Each structure stands twice: as structure tokens, then as C-alpha cells.
């Protein structure tokens, strides 16, 4: 595979990486502005050149083979190096300042991976980072105090570009036993979208609850659970040490993470948005937190 990678078409690699990250030829085509047949053709040409099968696919599913998973690592590095070379030799130097607002679950999870890539590509763009609830960041964006925000979308809201979706999961401590009484909840304080969607799910299921702890961040919720104050609902990627998933509770919805930019956003903001949309943020943040 090493000799073939040197001659691989960057367009094919970009198509392959996008299809692998979105787990869909159709979704990859929409993101890249290609037809599904063109996506399939690019992948087929890549497989033919390498002499390896990259995907196992049928009418209902798409998955990487072991060779595909290996190529994905190399392809990301190749595309990143290709982008840096183009910027250095063909593109103007990008300078500026970005005021970025983000929810804390993105700051603790996948956002640093995308920001690290942005800094490698645009080292002369500085960042100011504001962390808070999405509903608190939106007015700052509208008032011109932030240039771009990443956070959650409330159900039915049309604004924003989707970055990824993440299931909410119930978490408690090891060996925790719940009785039939109201569920003791350690929750984010208002105006949390996670809190609203969790309580809506309990209401639809007809399950009673009581709030035993309010917190301004997920780390506080995790601390409350470790202390035995209750259970909490967290995005699946946020697996704090000492917390375990709980079964047999009402189903929770997915959280949709989005990016919103200010009107007339400049080139630095557009460059950051492009990297956010291209990044596989659904996988980047999967780790255990202390």
C-alpha cells in the first residue's frame, strides 16, 4: 500500500475520508456536492489502484474493512499535508482574530481536535474562547460579541449547520440501585438544552423525577453522581471516570450539535467553519474523563 499512496488522487482520498466519516455514500455526496454514483466511482478507483477492498457495504450498511481503517489514518495525514502545502505556496496568508463560543461538552470533547488542525493550517489566526450554554451564547453572537459558536440545537430550530449527532445516555455510579420513586437527577441548570430534552423524555414516558443537584457544567453533574446525589444524562462521548451507563430507564433522544456564524463572517471564520464541517467530530471526542 505504501507505493500506491504516493500516487493517490487527493480527490479520491477526500471522497473516501468523507464517506468513512459519515458512514454513507449519499451523505458524503451531499457534503462534497457530488452524486452518489460519483462517490462510488471514486471509492472504486481507489480500491482498484490499491488492490484492496476498503468498505464492506450492502443496501443497509457501510463499514470500513481493516485495510480501509488503515488507509483512513494515512488519508487524513495526506490531505492535511496537501492543504498546508497549498496554503503555503498558492494561498494568501490568513491572519485575524476569531471570537469562538462553545458548549462545554464540545470543549471537553471533540472541539480541540478541530482547533488543533485549524491552528496547524492557520497559525497566524488567534482565538478567543468563551464556554457556556448554547442559549447564552446565541445572544452574544447576535449582538456581534462572538464570531462563531458551536453548540446544540433545540428541536424545531432551523438555524445552524449540523456538525454531528450524539445520543444522550443515563449515567450513575457502579452498583447504584434505583427504587420505584422519583428519579434523583443531577442536571445542568437552566437554560440547558440537555436538561430540557432529558426532562421532556421523562415526561413523555410518564416517569416522575426530582432535581437533587443543579450544575453549571457537566463536570459538576459527574461529581454529584460520584457523591451519590443522583443520576445524570450525558452525551455518550462523555464517559467520566467512576460513572457507568444505566439500563432500564426511559429512552433519551439524540443531541444535534451545530455551528452558527455571525453575519458577514470574515475569511478566518469561514476557514474555521470549513474545518469543523469536514472533521469527524462524532469520533474525535470519544474518551474517558477524570
PDB file of C-alpha atoms in Angstrom:
ATOM      1  CA  UNK A   1       0.000   0.000   0.000  1.00  0.00           C
ATOM      2  CA  UNK A   2       2.908   2.368   0.661  1.00  0.00           C
ATOM      3  CA  UNK A   3       3.908   2.692  -3.009  1.00  0.00           C
ATOM      4  CA  UNK A   4       0.315   3.290  -4.112  1.00  0.00           C
ATOM      5  CA  UNK A   5      -0.353   6.043  -1.588  1.00  0.00           C
ATOM      6  CA  UNK A   6       2.307   8.260  -3.175  1.00  0.00           C
ATOM      7  CA  UNK A   7       0.286   8.487  -6.377  1.00  0.00           C
ATOM      8  CA  UNK A   8      -3.224   8.541  -4.969  1.00  0.00           C
ATOM      9  CA  UNK A   9      -5.584  11.189  -6.259  1.00  0.00           C
ATOM     10  CA  UNK A  10      -6.370  13.672  -3.435  1.00  0.00           C
ATOM     11  CA  UNK A  11      -9.933  13.968  -4.764  1.00  0.00           C
ATOM     12  CA  UNK A  12     -10.453  10.227  -4.332  1.00  0.00           C
ATOM     13  CA  UNK A  13      -8.939  10.388  -0.858  1.00  0.00           C
ATOM     14  CA  UNK A  14     -11.206  13.268   0.144  1.00  0.00           C
ATOM     15  CA  UNK A  15     -14.249  11.333  -1.084  1.00  0.00           C
ATOM     16  CA  UNK A  16     -13.099   8.196   0.758  1.00  0.00           C
ATOM     17  CA  UNK A  17     -12.491  10.053   4.033  1.00  0.00           C
ATOM     18  CA  UNK A  18     -15.849  11.833   3.863  1.00  0.00           C
ATOM     19  CA  UNK A  19     -17.721   8.590   3.142  1.00  0.00           C
ATOM     20  CA  UNK A  20     -15.906   6.854   6.005  1.00  0.00           C
ATOM     21  CA  UNK A  21     -16.682   9.646   8.455  1.00  0.00           C
ATOM     22  CA  UNK A  22     -20.355   9.966   7.511  1.00  0.00           C
ATOM     23  CA  UNK A  23     -20.807   6.184   7.025  1.00  0.00           C
ATOM     24  CA  UNK A  24     -22.825   6.930   3.911  1.00  0.00           C
ATOM     25  CA  UNK A  25     -22.092   7.451   0.224  1.00  0.00           C
ATOM     26  CA  UNK A  26     -25.254   9.527  -0.073  1.00  0.00           C
ATOM     27  CA  UNK A  27     -24.335  11.860   2.795  1.00  0.00           C
ATOM     28  CA  UNK A  28     -20.763  12.122   1.511  1.00  0.00           C
ATOM     29  CA  UNK A  29     -22.077  13.184  -1.874  1.00  0.00           C
ATOM     30  CA  UNK A  30     -24.259  15.876  -0.324  1.00  0.00           C
ATOM     31  CA  UNK A  31     -21.368  17.294   1.672  1.00  0.00           C
ATOM     32  CA  UNK A  32     -18.981  17.259  -1.302  1.00  0.00           C
ATOM     33  CA  UNK A  33     -21.501  18.341  -3.933  1.00  0.00           C
ATOM     34  CA  UNK A  34     -21.217  15.018  -5.782  1.00  0.00           C
ATOM     35  CA  UNK A  35     -23.711  12.420  -6.877  1.00  0.00           C
ATOM     36  CA  UNK A  36     -23.812   9.096  -5.053  1.00  0.00           C
ATOM     37  CA  UNK A  37     -22.586   7.346  -8.205  1.00  0.00           C
ATOM     38  CA  UNK A  38     -19.572   9.678  -8.362  1.00  0.00           C
ATOM     39  CA  UNK A  39     -18.726   8.901  -4.738  1.00  0.00           C
ATOM     40  CA  UNK A  40     -18.975   5.192  -5.511  1.00  0.00           C
ATOM     41  CA  UNK A  41     -16.787   5.645  -8.581  1.00  0.00           C
ATOM     42  CA  UNK A  42     -14.069   7.466  -6.609  1.00  0.00           C
ATOM     43  CA  UNK A  43     -14.014   4.724  -3.987  1.00  0.00           C
ATOM     44  CA  UNK A  44     -13.941   2.016  -6.662  1.00  0.00           C
ATOM     45  CA  UNK A  45     -10.986   3.690  -8.397  1.00  0.00           C
ATOM     46  CA  UNK A  46      -9.163   3.933  -5.076  1.00  0.00           C
ATOM     47  CA  UNK A  47      -9.802   0.264  -4.333  1.00  0.00           C
ATOM     48  CA  UNK A  48      -8.635  -0.709  -7.819  1.00  0.00           C
ATOM     49  CA  UNK A  49      -5.410   1.289  -7.505  1.00  0.00           C
ATOM     50  CA  UNK A  50      -4.609  -0.155  -4.081  1.00  0.00           C
ATOM     51  CA  UNK A  51      -5.802  -3.649  -4.867  1.00  0.00           C
ATOM     52  CA  UNK A  52      -7.592  -3.665  -1.521  1.00  0.00           C
ATOM     53  CA  UNK A  53     -11.226  -3.579  -0.505  1.00  0.00           C
ATOM     54  CA  UNK A  54     -11.899  -0.505   1.623  1.00  0.00           C
ATOM     55  CA  UNK A  55     -15.582  -0.864   2.505  1.00  0.00           C
ATOM     56  CA  UNK A  56     -17.980  -3.673   3.288  1.00  0.00           C
ATOM     57  CA  UNK A  57     -21.295  -2.412   2.014  1.00  0.00           C
ATOM     58  CA  UNK A  58     -24.800  -3.615   1.294  1.00  0.00           C
ATOM     59  CA  UNK A  59     -28.163  -1.905   0.823  1.00  0.00           C
ATOM     60  CA  UNK A  60     -28.459  -1.076   4.541  1.00  0.00           C
ATOM     61  CA  UNK A  61     -24.981  -0.571   5.962  1.00  0.00           C
ATOM     62  CA  UNK A  62     -21.477   0.681   5.243  1.00  0.00           C
ATOM     63  CA  UNK A  63     -18.389  -0.242   7.227  1.00  0.00           C
ATOM     64  CA  UNK A  64     -14.628   0.021   6.789  1.00  0.00           C
ATOM     65  CA  UNK A  65     -12.558  -3.080   6.242  1.00  0.00           C
ATOM     66  CA  UNK A  66      -9.281  -3.396   8.186  1.00  0.00           C
ATOM     67  CA  UNK A  67      -7.466  -2.036   5.106  1.00  0.00           C
ATOM     68  CA  UNK A  68      -9.968   0.815   4.925  1.00  0.00           C
ATOM     69  CA  UNK A  69      -9.393   1.705   8.579  1.00  0.00           C
ATOM     70  CA  UNK A  70      -5.633   1.737   7.978  1.00  0.00           C
ATOM     71  CA  UNK A  71      -5.965   3.905   4.887  1.00  0.00           C
ATOM     72  CA  UNK A  72      -8.217   6.353   6.747  1.00  0.00           C
ATOM     73  CA  UNK A  73      -5.354   7.223   9.107  1.00  0.00           C
ATOM     74  CA  UNK A  74      -2.928   7.815   6.216  1.00  0.00           C
ATOM     75  CA  UNK A  75      -5.515   9.637   4.095  1.00  0.00           C
ATOM     76  CA  UNK A  76      -6.216  12.215   6.791  1.00  0.00           C
ATOM     77  CA  UNK A  77      -2.496  12.913   7.162  1.00  0.00           C
ATOM     78  CA  UNK A  78      -2.049  13.168   3.388  1.00  0.00           C
ATOM     79  CA  UNK A  79      -4.976  15.560   2.961  1.00  0.00           C
ATOM     80  CA  UNK A  80      -3.811  17.663   5.883  1.00  0.00           C
ATOM     81  CA  UNK A  81      -0.294  17.925   4.417  1.00  0.00           C
ATOM     82  CA  UNK A  82      -1.752  18.668   0.985  1.00  0.00           C
ATOM     83  CA  UNK A  83      -3.847  21.514   2.414  1.00  0.00           C
ATOM     84  CA  UNK A  84      -0.847  23.002   4.247  1.00  0.00           C
ATOM     85  CA  UNK A  85       1.262  22.878   1.091  1.00  0.00           C
ATOM     86  CA  UNK A  86      -1.433  24.590  -0.965  1.00  0.00           C
ATOM     87  CA  UNK A  87      -1.789  27.325   1.623  1.00  0.00           C
ATOM     88  CA  UNK A  88       1.950  27.935   1.798  1.00  0.00           C
ATOM     89  CA  UNK A  89       2.608  28.075  -1.932  1.00  0.00           C
ATOM     90  CA  UNK A  90      -0.643  29.174  -3.544  1.00  0.00           C
ATOM     91  CA  UNK A  91      -2.826  30.832  -0.929  1.00  0.00           C
ATOM     92  CA  UNK A  92      -2.501  34.169   0.816  1.00  0.00           C
ATOM     93  CA  UNK A  93      -1.510  34.116   4.465  1.00  0.00           C
ATOM     94  CA  UNK A  94      -4.610  34.164   6.620  1.00  0.00           C
ATOM     95  CA  UNK A  95      -4.417  36.472   9.609  1.00  0.00           C
ATOM     96  CA  UNK A  96      -7.019  37.648  12.028  1.00  0.00           C
ATOM     97  CA  UNK A  97      -8.863  37.050  15.270  1.00  0.00           C
ATOM     98  CA  UNK A  98     -11.816  34.744  15.961  1.00  0.00           C
ATOM     99  CA  UNK A  99     -14.140  35.016  18.942  1.00  0.00           C
ATOM    100  CA  UNK A 100     -15.437  31.470  19.349  1.00  0.00           C
ATOM    101  CA  UNK A 101     -18.198  30.431  21.725  1.00  0.00           C
ATOM    102  CA  UNK A 102     -18.823  26.771  22.533  1.00  0.00           C
ATOM    103  CA  UNK A 103     -20.756  24.494  24.857  1.00  0.00           C
ATOM    104  CA  UNK A 104     -18.607  22.794  27.482  1.00  0.00           C
ATOM    105  CA  UNK A 105     -19.277  19.267  26.209  1.00  0.00           C
ATOM    106  CA  UNK A 106     -17.771  20.242  22.856  1.00  0.00           C
ATOM    107  CA  UNK A 107     -14.869  21.986  24.604  1.00  0.00           C
ATOM    108  CA  UNK A 108     -14.199  18.885  26.720  1.00  0.00           C
ATOM    109  CA  UNK A 109     -14.831  16.534  23.793  1.00  0.00           C
ATOM    110  CA  UNK A 110     -14.244  16.890  20.062  1.00  0.00           C
ATOM    111  CA  UNK A 111     -13.602  20.603  19.544  1.00  0.00           C
ATOM    112  CA  UNK A 112      -9.862  20.607  20.429  1.00  0.00           C
ATOM    113  CA  UNK A 113      -9.147  18.149  17.589  1.00  0.00           C
ATOM    114  CA  UNK A 114     -10.645  20.520  15.016  1.00  0.00           C
ATOM    115  CA  UNK A 115      -8.980  23.565  16.608  1.00  0.00           C
ATOM    116  CA  UNK A 116      -5.584  21.856  16.510  1.00  0.00           C
ATOM    117  CA  UNK A 117      -5.977  21.246  12.782  1.00  0.00           C
ATOM    118  CA  UNK A 118      -7.088  24.852  12.267  1.00  0.00           C
ATOM    119  CA  UNK A 119      -4.017  26.142  14.130  1.00  0.00           C
ATOM    120  CA  UNK A 120      -1.691  23.953  12.035  1.00  0.00           C
ATOM    121  CA  UNK A 121      -3.185  25.349   8.849  1.00  0.00           C
ATOM    122  CA  UNK A 122      -3.598  28.957  10.011  1.00  0.00           C
ATOM    123  CA  UNK A 123      -1.005  29.674  12.697  1.00  0.00           C
ATOM    124  CA  UNK A 124      -1.428  33.460  12.406  1.00  0.00           C
ATOM    125  CA  UNK A 125      -5.122  33.453  13.356  1.00  0.00           C
ATOM    126  CA  UNK A 126      -5.712  33.995  17.079  1.00  0.00           C
ATOM    127  CA  UNK A 127      -8.658  32.602  19.032  1.00  0.00           C
ATOM    128  CA  UNK A 128     -10.691  33.837  21.992  1.00  0.00           C
ATOM    129  CA  UNK A 129     -12.761  31.029  23.529  1.00  0.00           C
ATOM    130  CA  UNK A 130     -15.976  31.532  25.513  1.00  0.00           C
ATOM    131  CA  UNK A 131     -17.584  28.447  27.105  1.00  0.00           C
ATOM    132  CA  UNK A 132     -21.220  28.417  28.147  1.00  0.00           C
ATOM    133  CA  UNK A 133     -24.727  27.157  27.453  1.00  0.00           C
ATOM    134  CA  UNK A 134     -25.734  27.438  23.804  1.00  0.00           C
ATOM    135  CA  UNK A 135     -28.768  29.565  24.706  1.00  0.00           C
ATOM    136  CA  UNK A 136     -26.434  32.013  26.483  1.00  0.00           C
ATOM    137  CA  UNK A 137     -24.014  32.144  23.545  1.00  0.00           C
ATOM    138  CA  UNK A 138     -26.663  32.855  20.904  1.00  0.00           C
ATOM    139  CA  UNK A 139     -27.429  36.411  22.145  1.00  0.00           C
ATOM    140  CA  UNK A 140     -23.689  37.174  22.196  1.00  0.00           C
ATOM    141  CA  UNK A 141     -23.458  36.053  18.565  1.00  0.00           C
ATOM    142  CA  UNK A 142     -26.485  38.154  17.593  1.00  0.00           C
ATOM    143  CA  UNK A 143     -25.018  41.178  19.404  1.00  0.00           C
ATOM    144  CA  UNK A 144     -21.739  40.926  17.488  1.00  0.00           C
ATOM    145  CA  UNK A 145     -19.729  39.867  20.541  1.00  0.00           C
ATOM    146  CA  UNK A 146     -18.908  36.436  19.084  1.00  0.00           C
ATOM    147  CA  UNK A 147     -17.988  35.469  15.520  1.00  0.00           C
ATOM    148  CA  UNK A 148     -18.975  31.794  15.582  1.00  0.00           C
ATOM    149  CA  UNK A 149     -20.496  29.388  18.089  1.00  0.00           C
ATOM    150  CA  UNK A 150     -20.666  25.600  18.322  1.00  0.00           C
ATOM    151  CA  UNK A 151     -23.313  24.025  20.472  1.00  0.00           C
ATOM    152  CA  UNK A 152     -26.675  22.290  20.482  1.00  0.00           C
ATOM    153  CA  UNK A 153     -29.849  22.816  18.502  1.00  0.00           C
ATOM    154  CA  UNK A 154     -33.233  22.835  20.183  1.00  0.00           C
ATOM    155  CA  UNK A 155     -35.846  20.683  18.484  1.00  0.00           C
ATOM    156  CA  UNK A 156     -37.500  22.567  15.637  1.00  0.00           C
ATOM    157  CA  UNK A 157     -34.889  25.312  15.359  1.00  0.00           C
ATOM    158  CA  UNK A 158     -33.848  25.914  11.715  1.00  0.00           C
ATOM    159  CA  UNK A 159     -30.657  27.903  12.266  1.00  0.00           C
ATOM    160  CA  UNK A 160     -27.177  26.412  12.136  1.00  0.00           C
ATOM    161  CA  UNK A 161     -25.220  23.826  10.173  1.00  0.00           C
ATOM    162  CA  UNK A 162     -25.168  20.305  11.575  1.00  0.00           C
ATOM    163  CA  UNK A 163     -21.778  19.080  12.778  1.00  0.00           C
ATOM    164  CA  UNK A 164     -22.793  15.706  14.260  1.00  0.00           C
ATOM    165  CA  UNK A 165     -25.361  13.961  16.451  1.00  0.00           C
ATOM    166  CA  UNK A 166     -24.726  12.258  19.755  1.00  0.00           C
ATOM    167  CA  UNK A 167     -27.065  10.093  21.866  1.00  0.00           C
ATOM    168  CA  UNK A 168     -27.817  11.058  25.443  1.00  0.00           C
ATOM    169  CA  UNK A 169     -27.135   8.263  27.948  1.00  0.00           C
ATOM    170  CA  UNK A 170     -28.130   7.775  31.587  1.00  0.00           C
ATOM    171  CA  UNK A 171     -25.148   7.541  33.935  1.00  0.00           C
ATOM    172  CA  UNK A 172     -24.868   6.543  37.590  1.00  0.00           C
ATOM    173  CA  UNK A 173     -22.191   5.116  39.854  1.00  0.00           C
ATOM    174  CA  UNK A 174     -21.083   1.478  39.998  1.00  0.00           C
ATOM    175  CA  UNK A 175     -23.546  -0.673  41.938  1.00  0.00           C
ATOM    176  CA  UNK A 176     -26.218   2.010  42.065  1.00  0.00           C
ATOM    177  CA  UNK A 177     -29.738   0.760  42.829  1.00  0.00           C
ATOM    178  CA  UNK A 178     -32.797   2.842  41.952  1.00  0.00           C
ATOM    179  CA  UNK A 179     -36.192   2.319  43.561  1.00  0.00           C
ATOM    180  CA  UNK A 180     -39.610   2.985  42.052  1.00  0.00           C
ATOM    181  CA  UNK A 181     -39.771   6.510  43.412  1.00  0.00           C
ATOM    182  CA  UNK A 182     -38.982   9.721  41.563  1.00  0.00           C
ATOM    183  CA  UNK A 183     -35.630   9.599  39.781  1.00  0.00           C
ATOM    184  CA  UNK A 184     -32.998  11.682  41.608  1.00  0.00           C
ATOM    185  CA  UNK A 185     -31.412  13.876  38.938  1.00  0.00           C
ATOM    186  CA  UNK A 186     -28.132  15.776  38.896  1.00  0.00           C
ATOM    187  CA  UNK A 187     -28.725  18.124  35.970  1.00  0.00           C
ATOM    188  CA  UNK A 188     -27.335  21.122  34.179  1.00  0.00           C
ATOM    189  CA  UNK A 189     -29.026  24.318  35.304  1.00  0.00           C
ATOM    190  CA  UNK A 190     -31.299  26.374  33.052  1.00  0.00           C
ATOM    191  CA  UNK A 191     -31.137  27.242  30.176  1.00  0.00           C
ATOM    192  CA  UNK A 192     -29.615  23.864  29.274  1.00  0.00           C
ATOM    193  CA  UNK A 193     -30.808  22.124  26.109  1.00  0.00           C
ATOM    194  CA  UNK A 194     -29.637  18.775  27.510  1.00  0.00           C
ATOM    195  CA  UNK A 195     -31.750  19.361  30.628  1.00  0.00           C
ATOM    196  CA  UNK A 196     -34.823  20.319  28.592  1.00  0.00           C
ATOM    197  CA  UNK A 197     -34.608  17.272  26.324  1.00  0.00           C
ATOM    198  CA  UNK A 198     -33.992  14.929  29.259  1.00  0.00           C
ATOM    199  CA  UNK A 199     -36.994  16.201  31.224  1.00  0.00           C
ATOM    200  CA  UNK A 200     -39.162  16.097  28.090  1.00  0.00           C
ATOM    201  CA  UNK A 201     -38.210  12.431  27.620  1.00  0.00           C
ATOM    202  CA  UNK A 202     -39.159  11.632  31.219  1.00  0.00           C
ATOM    203  CA  UNK A 203     -42.453  13.468  30.853  1.00  0.00           C
ATOM    204  CA  UNK A 204     -43.337  11.534  27.699  1.00  0.00           C
ATOM    205  CA  UNK A 205     -42.503   8.284  29.488  1.00  0.00           C
ATOM    206  CA  UNK A 206     -44.647   9.252  32.478  1.00  0.00           C
ATOM    207  CA  UNK A 207     -41.717   8.899  34.895  1.00  0.00           C
ATOM    208  CA  UNK A 208     -41.504  11.165  37.928  1.00  0.00           C
ATOM    209  CA  UNK A 209     -38.280  12.872  38.940  1.00  0.00           C
ATOM    210  CA  UNK A 210     -36.794  15.333  41.385  1.00  0.00           C
ATOM    211  CA  UNK A 211     -33.781  17.572  40.861  1.00  0.00           C
ATOM    212  CA  UNK A 212     -31.226  16.791  43.586  1.00  0.00           C
ATOM    213  CA  UNK A 213     -28.410  18.914  42.151  1.00  0.00           C
ATOM    214  CA  UNK A 214     -28.098  21.748  39.622  1.00  0.00           C
ATOM    215  CA  UNK A 215     -24.721  22.403  37.997  1.00  0.00           C
ATOM    216  CA  UNK A 216     -23.282  24.961  35.594  1.00  0.00           C
ATOM    217  CA  UNK A 217     -21.301  22.238  33.786  1.00  0.00           C
ATOM    218  CA  UNK A 218     -21.074  18.503  33.094  1.00  0.00           C
ATOM    219  CA  UNK A 219     -18.122  18.066  35.462  1.00  0.00           C
ATOM    220  CA  UNK A 220     -20.372  19.210  38.314  1.00  0.00           C
ATOM    221  CA  UNK A 221     -23.037  16.708  37.281  1.00  0.00           C
ATOM    222  CA  UNK A 222     -20.431  13.937  37.260  1.00  0.00           C
ATOM    223  CA  UNK A 223     -19.186  14.973  40.713  1.00  0.00           C
ATOM    224  CA  UNK A 224     -22.745  14.875  42.048  1.00  0.00           C
ATOM    225  CA  UNK A 225     -23.254  11.358  40.693  1.00  0.00           C
ATOM    226  CA  UNK A 226     -19.974  10.173  42.230  1.00  0.00           C
ATOM    227  CA  UNK A 227     -21.159  11.632  45.536  1.00  0.00           C
ATOM    228  CA  UNK A 228     -24.362   9.572  45.331  1.00  0.00           C
ATOM    229  CA  UNK A 229     -26.678  12.558  44.878  1.00  0.00           C
ATOM    230  CA  UNK A 230     -28.432  11.101  41.853  1.00  0.00           C
ATOM    231  CA  UNK A 231     -28.111  10.082  38.225  1.00  0.00           C
ATOM    232  CA  UNK A 232     -27.459  12.257  35.206  1.00  0.00           C
ATOM    233  CA  UNK A 233     -27.881  12.334  31.431  1.00  0.00           C
ATOM    234  CA  UNK A 234     -24.722  12.971  29.421  1.00  0.00           C
ATOM    235  CA  UNK A 235     -23.743  12.831  25.757  1.00  0.00           C
ATOM    236  CA  UNK A 236     -22.450   9.317  25.119  1.00  0.00           C
ATOM    237  CA  UNK A 237     -18.926  10.572  24.352  1.00  0.00           C
ATOM    238  CA  UNK A 238     -18.537  11.995  27.884  1.00  0.00           C
ATOM    239  CA  UNK A 239     -17.671   8.903  29.885  1.00  0.00           C
ATOM    240  CA  UNK A 240     -16.383  10.360  33.146  1.00  0.00           C
ATOM    241  CA  UNK A 241     -14.316   8.006  35.279  1.00  0.00           C
ATOM    242  CA  UNK A 242     -16.403   6.457  38.054  1.00  0.00           C
ATOM    243  CA  UNK A 243     -19.662   6.688  36.082  1.00  0.00           C
ATOM    244  CA  UNK A 244     -21.350   3.752  34.366  1.00  0.00           C
ATOM    245  CA  UNK A 245     -24.250   3.647  31.862  1.00  0.00           C
ATOM    246  CA  UNK A 246     -27.602   2.719  33.373  1.00  0.00           C
ATOM    247  CA  UNK A 247     -30.160   0.447  31.723  1.00  0.00           C
ATOM    248  CA  UNK A 248     -33.902   0.119  32.076  1.00  0.00           C
ATOM    249  CA  UNK A 249     -34.630   3.860  32.196  1.00  0.00           C
ATOM    250  CA  UNK A 250     -36.750   5.907  29.759  1.00  0.00           C
ATOM    251  CA  UNK A 251     -35.123   6.323  26.339  1.00  0.00           C
ATOM    252  CA  UNK A 252     -33.288   9.581  25.744  1.00  0.00           C
ATOM    253  CA  UNK A 253     -33.037  11.478  22.446  1.00  0.00           C
ATOM    254  CA  UNK A 254     -30.025  12.378  20.354  1.00  0.00           C
ATOM    255  CA  UNK A 255     -28.415  15.784  20.742  1.00  0.00           C
ATOM    256  CA  UNK A 256     -27.705  17.643  17.490  1.00  0.00           C
ATOM    257  CA  UNK A 257     -24.554  19.760  17.516  1.00  0.00           C
ATOM    258  CA  UNK A 258     -24.391  22.717  15.160  1.00  0.00           C
ATOM    259  CA  UNK A 259     -22.245  25.679  14.155  1.00  0.00           C
ATOM    260  CA  UNK A 260     -23.580  29.202  13.762  1.00  0.00           C
ATOM    261  CA  UNK A 261     -21.636  32.143  12.336  1.00  0.00           C
ATOM    262  CA  UNK A 262     -22.198  35.863  12.602  1.00  0.00           C
ATOM    263  CA  UNK A 263     -23.488  37.766   9.604  1.00  0.00           C
ATOM    264  CA  UNK A 264     -20.763  38.828   7.197  1.00  0.00           C
ATOM    265  CA  UNK A 265     -18.304  36.454   8.852  1.00  0.00           C
ATOM    266  CA  UNK A 266     -14.786  37.009   7.519  1.00  0.00           C
ATOM    267  CA  UNK A 267     -12.368  34.589   5.894  1.00  0.00           C
ATOM    268  CA  UNK A 268     -10.855  33.289   9.169  1.00  0.00           C
ATOM    269  CA  UNK A 269     -14.318  32.340  10.445  1.00  0.00           C
ATOM    270  CA  UNK A 270     -15.223  30.698   7.142  1.00  0.00           C
ATOM    271  CA  UNK A 271     -11.965  28.726   7.250  1.00  0.00           C
ATOM    272  CA  UNK A 272     -12.739  27.504  10.774  1.00  0.00           C
ATOM    273  CA  UNK A 273     -16.301  26.578   9.790  1.00  0.00           C
ATOM    274  CA  UNK A 274     -14.986  24.559   6.840  1.00  0.00           C
ATOM    275  CA  UNK A 275     -12.673  22.577   9.117  1.00  0.00           C
ATOM    276  CA  UNK A 276     -15.481  21.963  11.617  1.00  0.00           C
ATOM    277  CA  UNK A 277     -17.766  20.652   8.851  1.00  0.00           C
ATOM    278  CA  UNK A 278     -15.026  18.427   7.431  1.00  0.00           C
ATOM    279  CA  UNK A 279     -13.951  16.972  10.788  1.00  0.00           C
ATOM    280  CA  UNK A 280     -15.322  13.720  12.161  1.00  0.00           C
ATOM    281  CA  UNK A 281     -16.343  15.270  15.459  1.00  0.00           C
ATOM    282  CA  UNK A 282     -18.591  12.353  16.391  1.00  0.00           C
ATOM    283  CA  UNK A 283     -15.478  10.206  16.881  1.00  0.00           C
ATOM    284  CA  UNK A 284     -12.923  12.834  17.896  1.00  0.00           C
ATOM    285  CA  UNK A 285     -14.330  13.372  21.364  1.00  0.00           C
ATOM    286  CA  UNK A 286     -14.687   9.748  22.459  1.00  0.00           C
ATOM    287  CA  UNK A 287     -12.543   9.405  25.552  1.00  0.00           C
ATOM    288  CA  UNK A 288     -12.842   8.945  29.291  1.00  0.00           C
ATOM    289  CA  UNK A 289     -12.815  11.973  31.565  1.00  0.00           C
ATOM    290  CA  UNK A 290     -11.362  12.059  35.041  1.00  0.00           C
TER     291      UNK A 290
END
